[in-house]
């Protein structure tokens, strides 16, 4: 299984892996010894689509002369481009939309018998429940709390690919969290396209705060983190819950996308620099050690020089602790895709400028951590040092803490680390000896 794109797509891949294993398939991470490969694609912006197509073509190439006899394509690219993909890449043996993931095992068997399959069931048929085989180290997991999105930002193809927003019943999520925790998962990352909307469709009210508290109540769970918060739905109750719940990470991932009220309006989003500023100040006032992460888009079709300057001003003023900025990608079948576009190089240049501006904020943030003691989730060791993540680092997208220790540590351990230095964005430290260890060594 090659799973591309976001953590939500990874969860789908993990469900497909468990279904394949239940159907008697052996799962291997070595493509050269496989009869079939599944490319779980991403399809929401140009770069991601290119990456997916390249991965499919590489696998199709590998069929010539190797053991590999079946290339199956699943995920967002298959869902979005359906028959077109089948026509464009006839070498692919199986092409399934997200509503047909449950047909994967049968389709692969047919393909190994020489028969191709293309199926595109209703998006809503995508199962959000069931067993998973984790595709990442066993001590953390993403839990997808809902599928789809109703925000319909004018530049975004995701609602078209994933359908309308639908929450999972809280009991199902908790059952999954308990199962994962019983297998050694201690860090739970709650994800969705818009995690803050969780529960509104099912319970008529926002249920994310209640969900965080319920997941945190699972004894084996140590850390609970929320990703993909929609600014308008970061409620006082959510801020209070993350402030109060000891296991909730003081980490807010809130993609604000832009600063200009005019551009946000044309993105079919609300707010402006003042509302974003007020939200950040409110969170920072209530949770002083909070980490604020955001995502921005530069080069939106109607973005003027003045709008772009306002975006840069926000980055310099608000000093987000973590920030990613993407150049706008023209997506067909989206309202913004119909607008007159800015030249590609202008979009790219503006995104680069924003990331250059962000560097100083990121370095300052790292410097401010020197002298603090942070609990670190150990992820590995290299060159005689351990490395891991603190509450400030989400998996796969943030930085690391490197530290020395007199004791031996395993991936999945939690260690208190005194931060003594920085190296670019990463933190450097030394493990703090627990009282009892200090006494033992004193004796
Ligand atoms: S919130 Fe907007 S950008 Fe995010 S998935 Fe939904 S429509 Fe797309």
Coordinates of C-alpha atoms and ligand atoms in Angstrom, one line a residue:
X1 CA 0.0 0.0 0.0
X2 CA 1.4 3.4 -1.1
X3 CA -0.8 6.0 0.6
X4 CA -0.4 9.6 -0.5
X5 CA -1.9 12.9 0.7
X6 CA -3.3 13.6 4.1
X7 CA -3.9 11.8 7.3
X8 CA -7.5 11.3 6.5
X9 CA -6.5 9.4 3.3
X10 CA -4.1 7.4 5.4
X11 CA -6.9 6.2 7.7
X12 CA -8.7 4.9 4.6
X13 CA -5.6 3.1 3.6
X14 CA -5.3 1.5 7.0
X15 CA -8.9 0.3 6.8
X16 CA -8.2 -1.2 3.4
X17 CA -5.1 -2.9 4.7
X18 CA -7.1 -4.5 7.5
X19 CA -9.8 -5.6 5.0
X20 CA -7.2 -7.1 2.7
X21 CA -5.5 -9.0 5.6
X22 CA -8.9 -10.3 6.7
X23 CA -9.4 -11.6 3.1
X24 CA -6.1 -13.5 3.4
X25 CA -3.7 -11.2 1.7
X26 CA -0.3 -10.8 3.2
X27 CA 0.7 -7.2 3.7
X28 CA 4.3 -6.4 2.8
X29 CA 6.3 -3.1 2.7
X30 CA 8.6 -4.5 0.0
X31 CA 7.0 -3.8 -3.4
X32 CA 9.5 -6.1 -5.2
X33 CA 8.0 -9.2 -3.4
X34 CA 4.4 -8.2 -4.0
X35 CA 1.8 -9.6 -6.4
X36 CA -0.3 -6.4 -6.1
X37 CA 0.3 -2.8 -5.1
X38 CA -2.4 -0.3 -4.1
X39 CA -1.8 3.4 -4.8
X40 CA -4.1 5.3 -2.5
X41 CA -4.0 8.6 -4.3
X42 CA -4.4 12.3 -3.4
X43 CA -6.2 14.5 -5.9
X44 CA -6.9 18.0 -4.5
X45 CA -4.3 20.2 -6.0
X46 CA -2.0 20.0 -9.0
X47 CA 1.2 19.0 -7.3
X48 CA -0.5 16.2 -5.4
X49 CA -2.2 14.9 -8.6
X50 CA 1.2 14.8 -10.3
X51 CA 2.7 12.9 -7.4
X52 CA -0.1 10.4 -7.5
X53 CA 0.1 9.9 -11.3
X54 CA 3.8 9.4 -11.1
X55 CA 3.4 6.8 -8.4
X56 CA 0.8 4.9 -10.5
X57 CA 3.0 5.0 -13.6
X58 CA 6.0 3.8 -11.7
X59 CA 4.1 0.8 -10.4
X60 CA 2.7 0.1 -13.8
X61 CA 6.3 0.1 -15.1
X62 CA 7.3 -2.3 -12.4
X63 CA 4.8 -4.8 -13.8
X64 CA 7.0 -5.4 -16.7
X65 CA 9.1 -8.4 -15.8
X66 CA 8.7 -8.3 -12.1
X67 CA 6.5 -10.4 -9.7
X68 CA 4.0 -7.5 -9.6
X69 CA 0.8 -8.4 -11.6
X70 CA -1.8 -5.9 -10.3
X71 CA -1.8 -2.1 -9.8
X72 CA -4.9 -0.9 -8.0
X73 CA -5.7 2.8 -7.7
X74 CA -7.9 4.1 -4.9
X75 CA -8.4 7.5 -3.1
X76 CA -9.2 11.0 -4.2
X77 CA -7.6 11.1 -7.7
X78 CA -9.6 7.9 -8.6
X79 CA -12.8 9.4 -7.1
X80 CA -12.3 12.8 -8.8
X81 CA -11.3 11.6 -12.3
X82 CA -13.0 8.2 -12.4
X83 CA -13.5 7.0 -16.0
X84 CA -11.0 9.6 -17.3
X85 CA -8.3 8.0 -15.2
X86 CA -9.3 4.5 -16.5
X87 CA -8.9 5.9 -20.0
X88 CA -5.7 7.8 -19.4
X89 CA -3.9 5.0 -17.6
X90 CA -5.2 1.7 -19.1
X91 CA -2.2 -0.1 -17.5
X92 CA -4.0 0.2 -14.1
X93 CA -5.8 -3.0 -13.3
X94 CA -8.2 -1.7 -10.6
X95 CA -9.6 1.8 -10.3
X96 CA -12.0 2.4 -7.3
X97 CA -13.7 5.5 -6.1
X98 CA -13.8 6.1 -2.4
X99 CA -17.3 4.6 -2.3
X100 CA -16.0 1.3 -3.6
X101 CA -13.0 0.6 -1.3
X102 CA -14.9 -2.4 0.1
X103 CA -14.5 -4.1 -3.3
X104 CA -10.7 -3.9 -3.3
X105 CA -9.9 -7.5 -2.3
X106 CA -12.3 -9.0 -4.8
X107 CA -11.0 -6.6 -7.5
X108 CA -7.4 -7.5 -6.9
X109 CA -8.2 -11.2 -7.1
X110 CA -10.0 -10.7 -10.4
X111 CA -7.0 -8.6 -11.7
X112 CA -4.6 -11.4 -10.7
X113 CA -6.9 -13.6 -12.9
X114 CA -6.5 -11.1 -15.7
X115 CA -9.8 -9.1 -15.3
X116 CA -9.8 -5.4 -14.7
X117 CA -12.2 -3.5 -12.5
X118 CA -13.4 0.1 -12.3
X119 CA -16.1 0.9 -9.7
X120 CA -17.3 4.2 -8.4
X121 CA -19.9 3.7 -5.7
X122 CA -21.7 6.5 -3.8
X123 CA -19.2 8.6 -1.8
X124 CA -21.3 8.2 1.3
X125 CA -20.8 4.4 1.0
X126 CA -17.2 4.9 2.2
X127 CA -17.1 3.1 5.5
X128 CA -15.8 5.3 8.4
X129 CA -15.8 2.3 10.7
X130 CA -13.9 -1.0 11.0
X131 CA -10.5 -2.5 11.7
X132 CA -7.3 -0.8 10.8
X133 CA -3.6 -1.8 10.3
X134 CA -1.7 1.3 11.3
X135 CA 0.7 2.6 8.6
X136 CA 2.8 4.6 11.2
X137 CA 4.7 3.6 14.3
X138 CA 2.4 1.9 16.8
X139 CA 2.4 4.5 19.6
X140 CA 0.4 7.2 17.7
X141 CA -2.7 7.2 15.5
X142 CA -5.0 9.5 13.6
X143 CA -8.7 9.1 14.2
X144 CA -10.9 10.4 11.5
X145 CA -14.0 11.8 13.3
X146 CA -15.9 12.8 10.2
X147 CA -15.8 12.7 6.4
X148 CA -16.5 15.3 3.8
X149 CA -16.9 19.1 4.1
X150 CA -19.7 21.6 3.8
X151 CA -17.6 24.8 3.9
X152 CA -17.2 24.9 0.1
X153 CA -14.3 27.3 0.0
X154 CA -14.2 28.6 -3.6
X155 CA -10.7 27.2 -4.4
X156 CA -11.2 23.7 -2.9
X157 CA -12.2 20.5 -4.7
X158 CA -12.5 18.4 -1.5
X159 CA -16.3 18.7 -1.0
X160 CA -16.6 17.6 -4.7
X161 CA -14.3 14.6 -4.0
X162 CA -15.3 13.6 -0.4
X163 CA -19.0 14.7 -0.3
X164 CA -20.9 16.5 2.4
X165 CA -19.8 16.6 6.0
X166 CA -20.9 13.5 8.0
X167 CA -19.8 12.9 11.6
X168 CA -19.2 9.4 13.0
X169 CA -21.2 8.5 16.1
X170 CA -19.2 9.4 19.2
X171 CA -19.5 5.9 20.6
X172 CA -17.9 4.4 17.4
X173 CA -15.0 6.9 17.7
X174 CA -14.5 6.0 21.4
X175 CA -14.6 2.3 20.7
X176 CA -11.9 2.8 18.1
X177 CA -9.8 4.9 20.4
X178 CA -10.1 2.3 23.2
X179 CA -9.1 -0.5 20.8
X180 CA -6.1 1.5 19.5
X181 CA -5.1 2.4 23.1
X182 CA -5.3 -1.2 24.1
X183 CA -2.8 -2.0 21.4
X184 CA -0.2 0.6 22.6
X185 CA -1.4 3.9 21.0
X186 CA -0.8 6.7 23.5
X187 CA -1.1 9.7 21.2
X188 CA -4.4 10.2 19.5
X189 CA -4.7 12.9 16.7
X190 CA -8.3 13.8 15.9
X191 CA -8.7 14.7 12.2
X192 CA -11.3 15.6 9.6
X193 CA -11.6 18.2 6.8
X194 CA -13.2 20.5 9.5
X195 CA -12.7 18.8 12.9
X196 CA -14.4 21.7 14.7
X197 CA -17.7 21.0 13.0
X198 CA -17.8 17.5 14.6
X199 CA -21.2 16.5 15.9
X200 CA -23.3 19.4 14.4
X201 CA -24.9 17.2 11.8
X202 CA -25.5 14.2 14.1
X203 CA -26.2 15.9 17.5
X204 CA -27.2 19.4 16.4
X205 CA -24.3 20.9 18.4
X206 CA -20.5 21.0 18.3
X207 CA -19.3 17.9 20.1
X208 CA -15.5 18.2 19.7
X209 CA -14.9 19.4 23.3
X210 CA -16.9 16.5 24.6
X211 CA -15.1 14.1 22.3
X212 CA -11.6 15.4 23.5
X213 CA -12.6 14.9 27.1
X214 CA -14.0 11.4 26.4
X215 CA -10.9 10.3 24.5
X216 CA -8.7 11.8 27.2
X217 CA -10.6 9.7 29.8
X218 CA -9.2 6.5 28.3
X219 CA -6.5 5.5 30.8
X220 CA -3.8 4.4 28.3
X221 CA -4.2 7.6 26.2
X222 CA -1.5 10.1 27.1
X223 CA -1.8 12.9 24.5
X224 CA -4.9 14.1 22.5
X225 CA -4.3 16.5 19.6
X226 CA -6.7 18.2 17.3
X227 CA -5.8 19.0 13.7
X228 CA -7.7 21.1 11.0
X229 CA -9.8 23.5 13.1
X230 CA -12.0 25.9 11.1
X231 CA -11.5 29.5 12.5
X232 CA -15.2 30.3 12.8
X233 CA -15.8 27.2 14.9
X234 CA -13.0 27.6 17.4
X235 CA -15.4 28.2 20.3
X236 CA -14.7 29.3 23.8
X237 CA -15.7 25.9 25.0
X238 CA -13.1 24.3 22.7
X239 CA -10.4 26.7 24.0
X240 CA -11.4 26.0 27.6
X241 CA -11.4 22.3 27.1
X242 CA -7.9 22.3 25.6
X243 CA -6.8 24.7 28.4
X244 CA -8.2 22.5 31.1
X245 CA -7.8 18.9 30.0
X246 CA -4.3 17.8 31.0
X247 CA -4.0 15.3 28.1
X248 CA -5.1 17.8 25.5
X249 CA -2.2 19.2 23.6
X250 CA -1.8 23.0 23.8
X251 CA -1.7 23.0 20.0
X252 CA -4.2 24.7 17.6
X253 CA -4.0 23.9 13.9
X254 CA -6.2 26.6 12.4
X255 CA -5.8 27.0 8.6
X256 CA -6.8 30.7 8.1
X257 CA -5.8 30.7 4.4
X258 CA -5.5 34.5 4.1
X259 CA -5.7 37.9 6.0
X260 CA -7.6 40.1 3.6
X261 CA -11.3 40.3 4.3
X262 CA -11.9 40.9 0.6
X263 CA -9.9 37.8 -0.4
X264 CA -11.4 35.6 2.3
X265 CA -14.9 36.7 1.1
X266 CA -14.0 35.6 -2.5
X267 CA -12.7 32.3 -1.0
X268 CA -16.2 31.9 0.4
X269 CA -14.8 32.2 3.9
X270 CA -15.5 34.8 6.5
X271 CA -13.3 37.0 8.7
X272 CA -10.4 39.3 8.2
X273 CA -7.1 40.3 9.8
X274 CA -8.9 41.7 12.9
X275 CA -11.0 38.6 13.5
X276 CA -7.9 36.3 13.1
X277 CA -5.9 38.5 15.3
X278 CA -8.6 38.5 18.0
X279 CA -8.9 34.7 17.8
X280 CA -5.1 34.2 18.2
X281 CA -4.9 36.7 21.0
X282 CA -7.8 35.0 22.8
X283 CA -6.2 31.6 22.6
X284 CA -2.7 32.9 23.6
X285 CA -4.2 34.8 26.5
X286 CA -6.0 31.7 27.8
X287 CA -3.2 29.2 27.0
X288 CA 0.1 31.1 27.2
X289 CA 2.3 28.1 26.1
X290 CA 0.0 27.3 23.1
X291 CA 1.4 26.4 19.7
X292 CA -0.5 28.1 16.9
X293 CA -0.2 26.4 13.5
X294 CA -1.8 27.8 10.3
X295 CA -1.9 27.3 6.6
X296 CA -2.1 30.1 4.0
X297 CA -2.7 30.4 0.3
X298 CA -0.8 33.0 -1.7
X299 CA -1.7 34.0 -5.2
X300 CA -5.5 33.6 -5.1
X301 CA -6.9 34.9 -8.4
X302 CA -8.3 38.1 -7.0
X303 CA -5.3 38.8 -4.6
X304 CA -3.9 42.3 -5.3
X305 CA -0.5 43.6 -4.2
X306 CA -2.3 45.3 -1.3
X307 CA -4.0 42.1 -0.3
X308 CA -0.7 40.3 -0.4
X309 CA 0.9 43.0 1.7
X310 CA -1.8 42.5 4.2
X311 CA -1.1 38.8 4.2
X312 CA 2.6 39.5 4.9
X313 CA 1.7 42.0 7.6
X314 CA -0.3 39.3 9.4
X315 CA 2.5 36.8 9.2
X316 CA 5.0 39.4 10.7
X317 CA 2.5 40.6 13.3
X318 CA 0.9 37.4 14.5
X319 CA 4.1 35.3 14.4
X320 CA 2.4 31.9 14.1
X321 CA 4.6 29.2 15.7
X322 CA 4.0 26.8 12.8
X323 CA 3.0 27.9 9.3
X324 CA 2.7 26.5 5.8
X325 CA 2.0 28.6 2.7
X326 CA 0.9 27.1 -0.6
X327 CA 0.8 28.8 -4.0
X328 CA -2.8 28.9 -5.2
X329 CA -3.6 25.9 -7.5
X330 CA -6.3 26.4 -10.2
X331 CA -8.7 23.5 -9.8
X332 CA -11.3 22.8 -12.4
X333 CA -15.0 22.6 -11.3
X334 CA -14.3 25.1 -8.5
X335 CA -15.6 28.7 -8.5
X336 CA -12.1 30.2 -8.1
X337 CA -11.0 28.0 -11.0
X338 CA -13.3 30.0 -13.3
X339 CA -11.8 33.3 -12.2
X340 CA -9.0 35.1 -14.2
X341 CA -5.8 33.6 -12.8
X342 CA -2.6 35.3 -11.6
X343 CA 0.5 34.1 -13.4
X344 CA 2.0 30.9 -11.9
X345 CA 5.3 32.5 -11.2
X346 CA 3.6 35.4 -9.2
X347 CA 1.8 32.8 -7.1
X348 CA 4.9 30.8 -6.5
X349 CA 7.0 33.9 -5.7
X350 CA 4.4 35.2 -3.2
X351 CA 4.3 31.8 -1.4
X352 CA 8.1 31.8 -1.1
X353 CA 8.1 35.4 0.3
X354 CA 5.6 34.4 3.0
X355 CA 7.7 31.3 3.9
X356 CA 10.8 33.6 4.1
X357 CA 9.0 36.0 6.4
X358 CA 7.9 33.0 8.5
X359 CA 11.5 31.8 9.1
X360 CA 12.3 34.5 11.6
X361 CA 9.1 33.8 13.6
X362 CA 10.0 30.0 13.6
X363 CA 13.5 30.6 14.8
X364 CA 12.3 33.0 17.5
X365 CA 9.8 30.4 18.6
X366 CA 12.5 27.7 18.8
X367 CA 14.8 30.1 20.8
X368 CA 12.0 30.9 23.3
X369 CA 12.0 27.1 24.1
X370 CA 15.5 27.1 25.5
X371 CA 15.4 26.6 29.2
X372 CA 12.0 24.9 29.2
X373 CA 11.5 21.3 30.1
X374 CA 9.3 19.5 27.6
X375 CA 7.8 16.0 27.7
X376 CA 9.1 14.3 24.6
X377 CA 7.5 11.2 22.8
X378 CA 10.6 9.2 21.8
X379 CA 10.5 8.3 18.1
X380 CA 14.0 7.0 17.5
X381 CA 17.8 7.5 17.8
X382 CA 20.6 8.6 15.5
X383 CA 24.2 9.5 15.9
X384 CA 24.1 8.7 19.7
X385 CA 21.1 10.9 20.3
X386 CA 17.5 10.3 20.8
X387 CA 14.8 12.2 18.9
X388 CA 11.1 12.7 19.3
X389 CA 8.2 15.1 19.4
X390 CA 6.9 17.3 22.2
X391 CA 3.3 18.6 22.5
X392 CA 4.4 21.3 20.0
X393 CA 5.0 18.8 17.2
X394 CA 2.2 17.0 15.3
X395 CA 3.4 13.9 13.5
X396 CA 4.8 14.2 10.0
X397 CA 4.5 18.0 9.6
X398 CA 6.4 19.6 12.5
X399 CA 9.9 19.6 13.9
X400 CA 11.9 17.3 16.3
X401 CA 13.5 17.4 19.7
X402 CA 17.0 15.8 19.8
X403 CA 18.3 14.9 23.2
X404 CA 21.0 13.0 25.0
X405 CA 20.3 10.7 27.9
X406 CA 22.2 8.4 30.3
X407 CA 19.3 6.0 30.2
X408 CA 18.1 3.8 27.4
X409 CA 14.8 4.7 25.8
X410 CA 12.4 3.0 23.4
X411 CA 10.2 4.5 20.7
X412 CA 6.9 5.3 22.4
X413 CA 8.5 6.3 25.7
X414 CA 7.8 9.7 27.2
X415 CA 10.9 11.5 28.6
X416 CA 11.2 14.9 30.2
X417 CA 13.8 16.9 28.3
X418 CA 15.5 20.2 29.3
X419 CA 15.9 22.3 26.2
X420 CA 19.5 23.7 26.1
X421 CA 19.8 24.8 22.4
X422 CA 18.3 24.9 18.9
X423 CA 19.4 23.8 15.5
X424 CA 17.5 25.7 12.9
X425 CA 13.8 24.8 13.7
X426 CA 14.7 21.7 15.8
X427 CA 15.3 21.7 19.6
X428 CA 18.3 20.3 21.3
X429 CA 18.2 19.1 24.9
X430 CA 19.2 16.7 27.7
X431 CA 17.0 14.2 29.4
X432 CA 16.1 15.1 32.9
X433 CA 16.7 12.3 35.4
X434 CA 13.6 11.4 37.3
X435 CA 13.9 11.8 41.1
X436 CA 14.0 8.1 41.8
X437 CA 16.7 7.6 39.2
X438 CA 18.6 10.6 40.7
X439 CA 18.4 8.9 44.2
X440 CA 19.4 5.4 42.7
X441 CA 22.5 7.0 41.1
X442 CA 23.2 9.0 44.3
X443 CA 23.2 5.7 46.3
Ligands
LIG1 S1 -12.6 23.8 4.9 FE1 -12.5 24.6 2.9 S2 -10.4 24.1 2.3 FE2 -10.9 22.8 4.0 S3 -11.7 20.9 3.0 FE3 -13.4 22.2 3.5 S4 -13.8 23.3 1.6 FE4 -11.7 22.5 1.5

